[in-house]
Amino acid sequence: MDHLTKEQRHKAMSRIRSKDTTIEIKLRKALWHSGYRYRKNYAALPGKPDIVLTKYKIAIFCDSEFFHGKDWYTVLLPRIRNGENPEYWEKKITRNMERDNEINRKLNYLGWTVIRFWGKDIAKNT
């Protein structure tokens, strides 16, 4: 793993957005051009989905691979354990994955279809 100073790490982390990310914008543009109308960051639903197709009751999340634990056991967890501050990152990402599952269950219970896309999948094949 890279070895950044505390200041460099802070600067990099502070630039991570929670909404209007590159992958969200790319997916929204594709949906819009295909004729789908949507709501962004819809606070009326649990988890505040990135994109909501209210007409179809579909909640879409655009998840980054790192923060949402893609390939957790095979790739990410070994990488975290060999990096800096492994206890913090393991706890943080594990909780993110738990929260994602809780939100999925709540939305399903309310009759919504939940779709979660990985960022790289959006970037490669919108």
Tab-separated table of N, CA, C and O in Angstrom:
chain	number	residue	atom	x	y	z
A	1	MET	N	0.844	-1.179	0.000
A	1	MET	CA	0.000	0.000	0.000
A	1	MET	C	0.889	1.242	0.000
A	1	MET	O	1.996	1.220	0.493
A	2	ASP	N	0.373	2.318	-0.551
A	2	ASP	CA	1.158	3.550	-0.580
A	2	ASP	C	1.338	4.109	0.829
A	2	ASP	O	0.537	3.865	1.707
A	3	HIS	N	2.406	4.820	1.025
A	3	HIS	CA	2.674	5.395	2.337
A	3	HIS	C	2.639	6.906	2.229
A	3	HIS	O	3.649	7.547	1.934
A	4	LEU	N	1.467	7.456	2.470
A	4	LEU	CA	1.280	8.895	2.418
A	4	LEU	C	1.468	9.473	3.815
A	4	LEU	O	1.257	8.790	4.821
A	5	THR	N	1.813	10.731	3.855
A	5	THR	CA	1.874	11.399	5.154
A	5	THR	C	0.451	11.586	5.645
A	5	THR	O	-0.508	11.460	4.883
A	6	LYS	N	0.307	11.906	6.902
A	6	LYS	CA	-1.014	12.126	7.477
A	6	LYS	C	-1.733	13.255	6.736
A	6	LYS	O	-2.926	13.164	6.442
A	7	GLU	N	-1.018	14.295	6.381
A	7	GLU	CA	-1.599	15.443	5.672
A	7	GLU	C	-2.035	15.054	4.261
A	7	GLU	O	-3.091	15.463	3.795
A	8	GLN	N	-1.195	14.267	3.577
A	8	GLN	CA	-1.549	13.824	2.225
A	8	GLN	C	-2.793	12.935	2.258
A	8	GLN	O	-3.676	13.059	1.415
A	9	ARG	N	-2.831	12.033	3.223
A	9	ARG	CA	-3.990	11.139	3.361
A	9	ARG	C	-5.242	11.962	3.650
A	9	ARG	O	-6.302	11.742	3.059
A	10	HIS	N	-5.141	12.932	4.557
A	10	HIS	CA	-6.285	13.779	4.892
A	10	HIS	C	-6.791	14.527	3.659
A	10	HIS	O	-7.994	14.577	3.403
A	11	LYS	N	-5.882	15.072	2.875
A	11	LYS	CA	-6.262	15.811	1.676
A	11	LYS	C	-6.970	14.893	0.686
A	11	LYS	O	-8.002	15.253	0.112
A	12	ALA	N	-6.445	13.696	0.480
A	12	ALA	CA	-7.051	12.741	-0.454
A	12	ALA	C	-8.445	12.323	0.011
A	12	ALA	O	-9.392	12.286	-0.778
A	13	MET	N	-8.572	12.008	1.295
A	13	MET	CA	-9.856	11.555	1.824
A	13	MET	C	-10.897	12.670	1.810
A	13	MET	O	-12.080	12.410	1.606
A	14	SER	N	-10.473	13.899	2.010
A	14	SER	CA	-11.423	15.022	2.045
A	14	SER	C	-12.032	15.297	0.680
A	14	SER	O	-13.064	15.933	0.572
A	15	ARG	N	-11.402	14.801	-0.368
A	15	ARG	CA	-11.899	15.021	-1.737
A	15	ARG	C	-12.908	13.958	-2.190
A	15	ARG	O	-13.462	14.063	-3.277
A	16	ILE	N	-13.153	12.958	-1.366
A	16	ILE	CA	-14.108	11.919	-1.725
A	16	ILE	C	-15.511	12.461	-1.504
A	16	ILE	O	-15.864	12.902	-0.415
A	17	ARG	N	-16.309	12.409	-2.555
A	17	ARG	CA	-17.653	12.971	-2.506
A	17	ARG	C	-18.663	11.922	-2.042
A	17	ARG	O	-18.479	10.733	-2.260
A	18	SER	N	-19.763	12.411	-1.475
A	18	SER	CA	-20.825	11.487	-1.088
A	18	SER	C	-21.975	11.527	-2.083
A	18	SER	O	-22.806	10.627	-2.109
A	19	LYS	N	-22.040	12.572	-2.892
A	19	LYS	CA	-23.059	12.619	-3.943
A	19	LYS	C	-22.487	13.330	-5.159
A	19	LYS	O	-21.453	13.995	-5.079
A	20	ASP	N	-23.177	13.135	-6.288
A	20	ASP	CA	-22.718	13.669	-7.571
A	20	ASP	C	-21.309	13.186	-7.914
A	20	ASP	O	-20.486	13.938	-8.421
A	21	THR	N	-21.052	11.924	-7.646
A	21	THR	CA	-19.764	11.343	-8.006
A	21	THR	C	-19.721	11.124	-9.515
A	21	THR	O	-20.757	11.137	-10.190
A	22	THR	N	-18.548	10.885	-10.040
A	22	THR	CA	-18.380	10.654	-11.474
A	22	THR	C	-19.228	9.488	-11.948
A	22	THR	O	-19.878	9.562	-12.994
A	23	ILE	N	-19.252	8.413	-11.161
A	23	ILE	CA	-20.016	7.234	-11.581
A	23	ILE	C	-21.520	7.502	-11.537
A	23	ILE	O	-22.250	7.049	-12.417
A	24	GLU	N	-21.985	8.258	-10.546
A	24	GLU	CA	-23.403	8.614	-10.481
A	24	GLU	C	-23.806	9.449	-11.686
A	24	GLU	O	-24.837	9.191	-12.314
A	25	ILE	N	-23.004	10.444	-11.996
A	25	ILE	CA	-23.319	11.326	-13.116
A	25	ILE	C	-23.364	10.540	-14.418
A	25	ILE	O	-24.269	10.727	-15.240
A	26	LYS	N	-22.424	9.638	-14.602
A	26	LYS	CA	-22.392	8.830	-15.823
A	26	LYS	C	-23.656	7.979	-15.949
A	26	LYS	O	-24.273	7.915	-17.022
A	27	LEU	N	-24.058	7.338	-14.859
A	27	LEU	CA	-25.259	6.511	-14.891
A	27	LEU	C	-26.512	7.367	-15.082
A	27	LEU	O	-27.397	7.005	-15.865
A	28	ARG	N	-26.577	8.504	-14.417
A	28	ARG	CA	-27.741	9.388	-14.571
A	28	ARG	C	-27.893	9.868	-16.008
A	28	ARG	O	-28.997	9.881	-16.549
A	29	LYS	N	-26.782	10.243	-16.626
A	29	LYS	CA	-26.835	10.694	-18.023
A	29	LYS	C	-27.345	9.582	-18.932
A	29	LYS	O	-28.161	9.825	-19.827
A	30	ALA	N	-26.876	8.359	-18.714
A	30	ALA	CA	-27.316	7.229	-19.535
A	30	ALA	C	-28.816	6.980	-19.342
A	30	ALA	O	-29.544	6.747	-20.313
A	31	LEU	N	-29.276	7.047	-18.099
A	31	LEU	CA	-30.707	6.856	-17.832
A	31	LEU	C	-31.534	7.953	-18.498
A	31	LEU	O	-32.554	7.688	-19.136
A	32	TRP	N	-31.090	9.198	-18.355
A	32	TRP	CA	-31.813	10.341	-18.906
A	32	TRP	C	-31.917	10.233	-20.428
A	32	TRP	O	-32.988	10.410	-21.006
A	33	HIS	N	-30.807	9.893	-21.070
A	33	HIS	CA	-30.795	9.776	-22.528
A	33	HIS	C	-31.619	8.584	-23.016
A	33	HIS	O	-32.036	8.553	-24.173
A	34	SER	N	-31.860	7.618	-22.124
A	34	SER	CA	-32.709	6.476	-22.471
A	34	SER	C	-34.178	6.746	-22.171
A	34	SER	O	-35.023	5.874	-22.348
A	35	GLY	N	-34.475	7.953	-21.679
A	35	GLY	CA	-35.855	8.342	-21.430
A	35	GLY	C	-36.359	8.109	-20.021
A	35	GLY	O	-37.536	8.311	-19.739
A	36	TYR	N	-35.484	7.697	-19.115
A	36	TYR	CA	-35.896	7.476	-17.727
A	36	TYR	C	-35.757	8.765	-16.937
A	36	TYR	O	-34.733	9.436	-17.004
A	37	ARG	N	-36.780	9.098	-16.174
A	37	ARG	CA	-36.732	10.265	-15.308
A	37	ARG	C	-36.576	9.769	-13.874
A	37	ARG	O	-37.132	8.743	-13.494
A	38	TYR	N	-35.824	10.498	-13.085
A	38	TYR	CA	-35.433	9.998	-11.772
A	38	TYR	C	-35.326	11.141	-10.773
A	38	TYR	O	-35.356	12.308	-11.134
A	39	ARG	N	-35.167	10.757	-9.513
A	39	ARG	CA	-34.864	11.688	-8.433
A	39	ARG	C	-33.460	11.361	-7.946
A	39	ARG	O	-33.060	10.202	-7.917
A	40	LYS	N	-32.718	12.392	-7.544
A	40	LYS	CA	-31.351	12.206	-7.025
A	40	LYS	C	-31.373	12.238	-5.507
A	40	LYS	O	-32.087	13.036	-4.914
A	41	ASN	N	-30.557	11.383	-4.905
A	41	ASN	CA	-30.348	11.410	-3.445
A	41	ASN	C	-31.670	11.591	-2.702
A	41	ASN	O	-31.845	12.516	-1.929
A	42	TYR	N	-32.566	10.679	-2.942
A	42	TYR	CA	-33.962	10.756	-2.499
A	42	TYR	C	-34.075	10.496	-1.000
A	42	TYR	O	-34.088	9.352	-0.546
A	43	ALA	N	-34.184	11.559	-0.222
A	43	ALA	CA	-34.156	11.469	1.242
A	43	ALA	C	-35.428	10.857	1.836
A	43	ALA	O	-35.436	10.486	3.008
A	44	ALA	N	-36.483	10.722	1.050
A	44	ALA	CA	-37.728	10.144	1.559
A	44	ALA	C	-37.625	8.630	1.752
A	44	ALA	O	-38.500	8.027	2.373
A	45	LEU	N	-36.553	8.022	1.257
A	45	LEU	CA	-36.369	6.576	1.398
A	45	LEU	C	-35.171	6.265	2.298
A	45	LEU	O	-34.226	7.045	2.357
A	46	PRO	N	-35.205	5.112	2.963
A	46	PRO	CA	-34.056	4.708	3.777
A	46	PRO	C	-32.790	4.628	2.931
A	46	PRO	O	-32.825	4.158	1.795
A	47	GLY	N	-31.697	5.108	3.465
A	47	GLY	CA	-30.417	5.048	2.774
A	47	GLY	C	-30.185	6.155	1.769
A	47	GLY	O	-29.117	6.252	1.193
A	48	LYS	N	-31.210	6.972	1.522
A	48	LYS	CA	-31.091	8.089	0.588
A	48	LYS	C	-30.442	7.626	-0.726
A	48	LYS	O	-29.299	7.990	-1.038
A	49	PRO	N	-31.160	6.778	-1.489
A	49	PRO	CA	-30.577	6.218	-2.717
A	49	PRO	C	-30.037	7.300	-3.656
A	49	PRO	O	-30.587	8.400	-3.738
A	50	ASP	N	-28.962	6.954	-4.381
A	50	ASP	CA	-28.337	7.896	-5.306
A	50	ASP	C	-29.290	8.279	-6.429
A	50	ASP	O	-29.352	9.437	-6.837
A	51	ILE	N	-30.033	7.291	-6.946
A	51	ILE	CA	-30.977	7.512	-8.032
A	51	ILE	C	-32.240	6.719	-7.707
A	51	ILE	O	-32.165	5.559	-7.303
A	52	VAL	N	-33.403	7.357	-7.893
A	52	VAL	CA	-34.664	6.673	-7.646
A	52	VAL	C	-35.567	6.863	-8.854
A	52	VAL	O	-35.799	7.983	-9.301
A	53	LEU	N	-36.055	5.739	-9.376
A	53	LEU	CA	-37.050	5.768	-10.441
A	53	LEU	C	-38.397	5.542	-9.751
A	53	LEU	O	-38.838	4.412	-9.556
A	54	THR	N	-39.028	6.648	-9.332
A	54	THR	CA	-40.245	6.561	-8.522
A	54	THR	C	-41.371	5.839	-9.263
A	54	THR	O	-42.125	5.080	-8.666
A	55	LYS	N	-41.465	6.059	-10.560
A	55	LYS	CA	-42.505	5.440	-11.379
A	55	LYS	C	-42.447	3.912	-11.311
A	55	LYS	O	-43.472	3.241	-11.354
A	56	TYR	N	-41.246	3.360	-11.182
A	56	TYR	CA	-41.046	1.913	-11.184
A	56	TYR	C	-40.692	1.357	-9.802
A	56	TYR	O	-40.463	0.158	-9.677
A	57	LYS	N	-40.613	2.234	-8.801
A	57	LYS	CA	-40.210	1.851	-7.437
A	57	LYS	C	-38.856	1.135	-7.447
A	57	LYS	O	-38.694	0.048	-6.907
A	58	ILE	N	-37.884	1.763	-8.112
A	58	ILE	CA	-36.526	1.228	-8.173
A	58	ILE	C	-35.577	2.213	-7.494
A	58	ILE	O	-35.574	3.402	-7.824
A	59	ALA	N	-34.798	1.708	-6.544
A	59	ALA	CA	-33.783	2.507	-5.845
A	59	ALA	C	-32.411	2.012	-6.305
A	59	ALA	O	-32.124	0.818	-6.239
A	60	ILE	N	-31.591	2.953	-6.786
A	60	ILE	CA	-30.280	2.603	-7.321
A	60	ILE	C	-29.182	3.230	-6.473
A	60	ILE	O	-29.242	4.417	-6.153
A	61	PHE	N	-28.187	2.409	-6.150
A	61	PHE	CA	-27.019	2.877	-5.428
A	61	PHE	C	-25.791	2.665	-6.297
A	61	PHE	O	-25.654	1.615	-6.923
A	62	CYS	N	-24.908	3.641	-6.330
A	62	CYS	CA	-23.642	3.549	-7.062
A	62	CYS	C	-22.550	3.422	-6.006
A	62	CYS	O	-22.189	4.405	-5.357
A	63	ASP	N	-22.052	2.214	-5.813
A	63	ASP	CA	-21.128	1.928	-4.722
A	63	ASP	C	-19.684	1.832	-5.205
A	63	ASP	O	-19.399	1.169	-6.201
A	64	SER	N	-18.798	2.463	-4.464
A	64	SER	CA	-17.373	2.317	-4.772
A	64	SER	C	-16.901	0.974	-4.218
A	64	SER	O	-17.376	0.512	-3.185
A	65	GLU	N	-15.989	0.355	-4.929
A	65	GLU	CA	-15.517	-0.974	-4.549
A	65	GLU	C	-14.864	-0.978	-3.169
A	65	GLU	O	-15.104	-1.879	-2.368
A	66	PHE	N	-14.060	0.008	-2.882
A	66	PHE	CA	-13.330	0.030	-1.618
A	66	PHE	C	-14.269	0.225	-0.430
A	66	PHE	O	-14.300	-0.588	0.496
A	67	PHE	N	-15.053	1.282	-0.441
A	67	PHE	CA	-15.853	1.625	0.734
A	67	PHE	C	-17.028	0.689	0.971
A	67	PHE	O	-17.594	0.653	2.060
A	68	HIS	N	-17.423	-0.079	-0.048
A	68	HIS	CA	-18.561	-0.984	0.122
A	68	HIS	C	-18.151	-2.448	0.088
A	68	HIS	O	-18.995	-3.326	0.055
A	69	GLY	N	-16.847	-2.724	0.089
A	69	GLY	CA	-16.338	-4.069	0.332
A	69	GLY	C	-16.434	-5.062	-0.811
A	69	GLY	O	-16.668	-6.244	-0.565
A	70	LYS	N	-16.237	-4.627	-2.045
A	70	LYS	CA	-16.259	-5.575	-3.169
A	70	LYS	C	-15.106	-6.571	-3.019
A	70	LYS	O	-13.999	-6.194	-2.701
A	71	ASP	N	-15.403	-7.835	-3.274
A	71	ASP	CA	-14.411	-8.913	-3.142
A	71	ASP	C	-13.738	-8.845	-1.760
A	71	ASP	O	-12.519	-8.929	-1.630
A	72	TRP	N	-14.559	-8.726	-0.734
A	72	TRP	CA	-14.098	-8.475	0.630
A	72	TRP	C	-13.067	-9.484	1.101
A	72	TRP	O	-11.975	-9.117	1.531
A	73	TYR	N	-13.382	-10.767	1.019
A	73	TYR	CA	-12.476	-11.771	1.589
A	73	TYR	C	-11.283	-12.076	0.696
A	73	TYR	O	-10.205	-12.378	1.190
A	74	THR	N	-11.465	-12.002	-0.608
A	74	THR	CA	-10.395	-12.416	-1.510
A	74	THR	C	-9.400	-11.308	-1.841
A	74	THR	O	-8.221	-11.569	-2.032
A	75	VAL	N	-9.880	-10.075	-1.907
A	75	VAL	CA	-9.006	-8.977	-2.337
A	75	VAL	C	-8.856	-7.900	-1.270
A	75	VAL	O	-7.755	-7.579	-0.834
A	76	LEU	N	-9.969	-7.349	-0.849
A	76	LEU	CA	-9.925	-6.140	-0.022
A	76	LEU	C	-9.420	-6.376	1.398
A	76	LEU	O	-8.554	-5.646	1.872
A	77	LEU	N	-9.935	-7.376	2.079
A	77	LEU	CA	-9.526	-7.620	3.462
A	77	LEU	C	-8.025	-7.888	3.590
A	77	LEU	O	-7.358	-7.277	4.427
A	78	PRO	N	-7.430	-8.749	2.745
A	78	PRO	CA	-5.976	-8.939	2.833
A	78	PRO	C	-5.210	-7.633	2.572
A	78	PRO	O	-4.193	-7.358	3.221
A	79	ARG	N	-5.718	-6.832	1.641
A	79	ARG	CA	-5.079	-5.546	1.338
A	79	ARG	C	-5.140	-4.601	2.539
A	79	ARG	O	-4.149	-3.958	2.894
A	80	ILE	N	-6.297	-4.560	3.187
A	80	ILE	CA	-6.461	-3.688	4.357
A	80	ILE	C	-5.552	-4.148	5.498
A	80	ILE	O	-4.912	-3.338	6.149
A	81	ARG	N	-5.513	-5.443	5.732
A	81	ARG	CA	-4.719	-5.978	6.852
A	81	ARG	C	-3.232	-5.732	6.671
A	81	ARG	O	-2.493	-5.716	7.652
A	82	ASN	N	-2.785	-5.544	5.442
A	82	ASN	CA	-1.377	-5.244	5.193
A	82	ASN	C	-1.109	-3.744	5.093
A	82	ASN	O	0.018	-3.341	4.856
A	83	GLY	N	-2.139	-2.938	5.256
A	83	GLY	CA	-1.990	-1.491	5.097
A	83	GLY	C	-1.908	-0.772	6.422
A	83	GLY	O	-1.668	-1.362	7.483
A	84	GLU	N	-2.133	0.518	6.342
A	84	GLU	CA	-2.083	1.359	7.534
A	84	GLU	C	-3.446	1.374	8.223
A	84	GLU	O	-4.470	1.420	7.561
A	85	ASN	N	-3.435	1.339	9.539
A	85	ASN	CA	-4.628	1.420	10.368
A	85	ASN	C	-5.664	0.349	10.004
A	85	ASN	O	-6.840	0.660	9.765
A	86	PRO	N	-5.274	-0.919	9.976
A	86	PRO	CA	-6.182	-1.969	9.516
A	86	PRO	C	-7.438	-2.145	10.372
A	86	PRO	O	-8.500	-2.453	9.832
A	87	GLU	N	-7.336	-1.934	11.693
A	87	GLU	CA	-8.512	-2.098	12.558
A	87	GLU	C	-9.594	-1.088	12.175
A	87	GLU	O	-10.766	-1.427	12.102
A	88	TYR	N	-9.184	0.154	11.935
A	88	TYR	CA	-10.135	1.205	11.567
A	88	TYR	C	-10.844	0.848	10.264
A	88	TYR	O	-12.079	0.888	10.175
A	89	TRP	N	-10.083	0.487	9.222
A	89	TRP	CA	-10.666	0.234	7.913
A	89	TRP	C	-11.535	-1.011	7.907
A	89	TRP	O	-12.598	-1.042	7.272
A	90	GLU	N	-11.099	-2.046	8.625
A	90	GLU	CA	-11.913	-3.260	8.672
A	90	GLU	C	-13.256	-2.979	9.337
A	90	GLU	O	-14.309	-3.388	8.838
A	91	LYS	N	-13.225	-2.256	10.438
A	91	LYS	CA	-14.465	-1.908	11.143
A	91	LYS	C	-15.354	-1.019	10.276
A	91	LYS	O	-16.560	-1.237	10.176
A	92	LYS	N	-14.764	-0.022	9.636
A	92	LYS	CA	-15.532	0.921	8.820
A	92	LYS	C	-16.209	0.223	7.645
A	92	LYS	O	-17.409	0.391	7.408
A	93	ILE	N	-15.453	-0.573	6.907
A	93	ILE	CA	-16.011	-1.195	5.708
A	93	ILE	C	-16.996	-2.299	6.072
A	93	ILE	O	-18.032	-2.460	5.428
A	94	THR	N	-16.716	-3.038	7.147
A	94	THR	CA	-17.661	-4.056	7.615
A	94	THR	C	-18.991	-3.399	7.969
A	94	THR	O	-20.058	-3.902	7.602
A	95	ARG	N	-18.929	-2.273	8.665
A	95	ARG	CA	-20.171	-1.563	9.026
A	95	ARG	C	-20.886	-1.047	7.779
A	95	ARG	O	-22.114	-1.078	7.697
A	96	ASN	N	-20.152	-0.554	6.788
A	96	ASN	CA	-20.774	-0.098	5.543
A	96	ASN	C	-21.543	-1.242	4.877
A	96	ASN	O	-22.667	-1.050	4.402
A	97	MET	N	-20.935	-2.434	4.838
A	97	MET	CA	-21.588	-3.586	4.217
A	97	MET	C	-22.843	-3.984	4.996
A	97	MET	O	-23.872	-4.311	4.404
A	98	GLU	N	-22.759	-3.945	6.334
A	98	GLU	CA	-23.933	-4.246	7.166
A	98	GLU	C	-25.045	-3.241	6.895
A	98	GLU	O	-26.210	-3.610	6.752
A	99	ARG	N	-24.683	-1.961	6.834
A	99	ARG	CA	-25.656	-0.901	6.581
A	99	ARG	C	-26.303	-1.072	5.201
A	99	ARG	O	-27.522	-0.923	5.051
A	100	ASP	N	-25.506	-1.424	4.198
A	100	ASP	CA	-26.048	-1.668	2.855
A	100	ASP	C	-27.112	-2.770	2.905
A	100	ASP	O	-28.190	-2.631	2.317
A	101	ASN	N	-26.816	-3.848	3.622
A	101	ASN	CA	-27.782	-4.954	3.740
A	101	ASN	C	-29.045	-4.526	4.486
A	101	ASN	O	-30.157	-4.905	4.104
A	102	GLU	N	-28.886	-3.742	5.547
A	102	GLU	CA	-30.045	-3.234	6.300
A	102	GLU	C	-30.928	-2.370	5.405
A	102	GLU	O	-32.157	-2.496	5.416
A	103	ILE	N	-30.307	-1.496	4.644
A	103	ILE	CA	-31.047	-0.605	3.750
A	103	ILE	C	-31.763	-1.413	2.672
A	103	ILE	O	-32.936	-1.155	2.366
A	104	ASN	N	-31.080	-2.398	2.113
A	104	ASN	CA	-31.719	-3.265	1.108
A	104	ASN	C	-32.980	-3.914	1.676
A	104	ASN	O	-34.029	-3.933	1.023
A	105	ARG	N	-32.866	-4.461	2.887
A	105	ARG	CA	-34.020	-5.119	3.521
A	105	ARG	C	-35.165	-4.133	3.748
A	105	ARG	O	-36.325	-4.454	3.487
A	106	LYS	N	-34.847	-2.939	4.252
A	106	LYS	CA	-35.895	-1.942	4.507
A	106	LYS	C	-36.608	-1.545	3.225
A	106	LYS	O	-37.838	-1.459	3.184
A	107	LEU	N	-35.832	-1.297	2.176
A	107	LEU	CA	-36.434	-0.897	0.905
A	107	LEU	C	-37.257	-2.032	0.303
A	107	LEU	O	-38.362	-1.788	-0.208
A	108	ASN	N	-36.755	-3.250	0.371
A	108	ASN	CA	-37.520	-4.400	-0.121
A	108	ASN	C	-38.831	-4.547	0.639
A	108	ASN	O	-39.884	-4.805	0.035
A	109	TYR	N	-38.785	-4.365	1.952
A	109	TYR	CA	-39.986	-4.452	2.780
A	109	TYR	C	-41.022	-3.410	2.352
A	109	TYR	O	-42.223	-3.660	2.386
A	110	LEU	N	-40.542	-2.236	1.941
A	110	LEU	CA	-41.441	-1.165	1.494
A	110	LEU	C	-41.900	-1.351	0.045
A	110	LEU	O	-42.614	-0.507	-0.495
A	111	GLY	N	-41.471	-2.442	-0.582
A	111	GLY	CA	-41.919	-2.740	-1.935
A	111	GLY	C	-41.036	-2.185	-3.042
A	111	GLY	O	-41.446	-2.146	-4.209
A	112	TRP	N	-39.825	-1.769	-2.708
A	112	TRP	CA	-38.900	-1.217	-3.693
A	112	TRP	C	-37.931	-2.288	-4.181
A	112	TRP	O	-37.523	-3.166	-3.427
A	113	THR	N	-37.551	-2.163	-5.442
A	113	THR	CA	-36.489	-2.994	-6.002
A	113	THR	C	-35.189	-2.228	-5.818
A	113	THR	O	-35.117	-1.040	-6.147
A	114	VAL	N	-34.185	-2.890	-5.286
A	114	VAL	CA	-32.895	-2.253	-5.035
A	114	VAL	C	-31.877	-2.777	-6.039
A	114	VAL	O	-31.736	-3.987	-6.216
A	115	ILE	N	-31.188	-1.846	-6.685
A	115	ILE	CA	-30.107	-2.206	-7.598
A	115	ILE	C	-28.852	-1.509	-7.113
A	115	ILE	O	-28.866	-0.290	-6.896
A	116	ARG	N	-27.792	-2.274	-6.928
A	116	ARG	CA	-26.504	-1.713	-6.525
A	116	ARG	C	-25.491	-1.986	-7.620
A	116	ARG	O	-25.295	-3.132	-8.019
A	117	PHE	N	-24.883	-0.917	-8.116
A	117	PHE	CA	-23.863	-1.028	-9.142
A	117	PHE	C	-22.505	-0.722	-8.544
A	117	PHE	O	-22.372	0.199	-7.739
A	118	TRP	N	-21.497	-1.476	-8.955
A	118	TRP	CA	-20.119	-1.157	-8.591
A	118	TRP	C	-19.630	-0.056	-9.521
A	118	TRP	O	-19.940	-0.052	-10.717
A	119	GLY	N	-18.839	0.847	-8.990
A	119	GLY	CA	-18.339	1.978	-9.760
A	119	GLY	C	-17.628	1.584	-11.038
A	119	GLY	O	-17.857	2.170	-12.096
A	120	LYS	N	-16.767	0.585	-10.962
A	120	LYS	CA	-16.014	0.174	-12.150
A	120	LYS	C	-16.905	-0.436	-13.211
A	120	LYS	O	-16.637	-0.318	-14.403
A	121	ASP	N	-18.003	-1.094	-12.787
A	121	ASP	CA	-18.938	-1.644	-13.758
A	121	ASP	C	-19.657	-0.515	-14.507
A	121	ASP	O	-19.881	-0.613	-15.710
A	122	ILE	N	-20.001	0.539	-13.801
A	122	ILE	CA	-20.628	1.696	-14.447
A	122	ILE	C	-19.642	2.331	-15.423
A	122	ILE	O	-19.996	2.642	-16.556
A	123	ALA	N	-18.422	2.499	-14.971
A	123	ALA	CA	-17.410	3.150	-15.819
A	123	ALA	C	-17.128	2.351	-17.084
A	123	ALA	O	-16.970	2.915	-18.160
A	124	LYS	N	-17.094	1.011	-16.960
A	124	LYS	CA	-16.743	0.165	-18.104
A	124	LYS	C	-17.925	-0.084	-19.040
A	124	LYS	O	-17.748	-0.167	-20.249
A	125	ASN	N	-19.123	-0.259	-18.472
A	125	ASN	CA	-20.250	-0.707	-19.282
A	125	ASN	C	-21.538	-0.079	-18.785
A	125	ASN	O	-22.372	-0.756	-18.186
A	126	THR	N	-21.715	1.203	-19.045
A	126	THR	CA	-22.898	1.902	-18.572
A	126	THR	C	-24.136	1.360	-19.253
A	126	THR	O	-25.163	1.215	-18.683
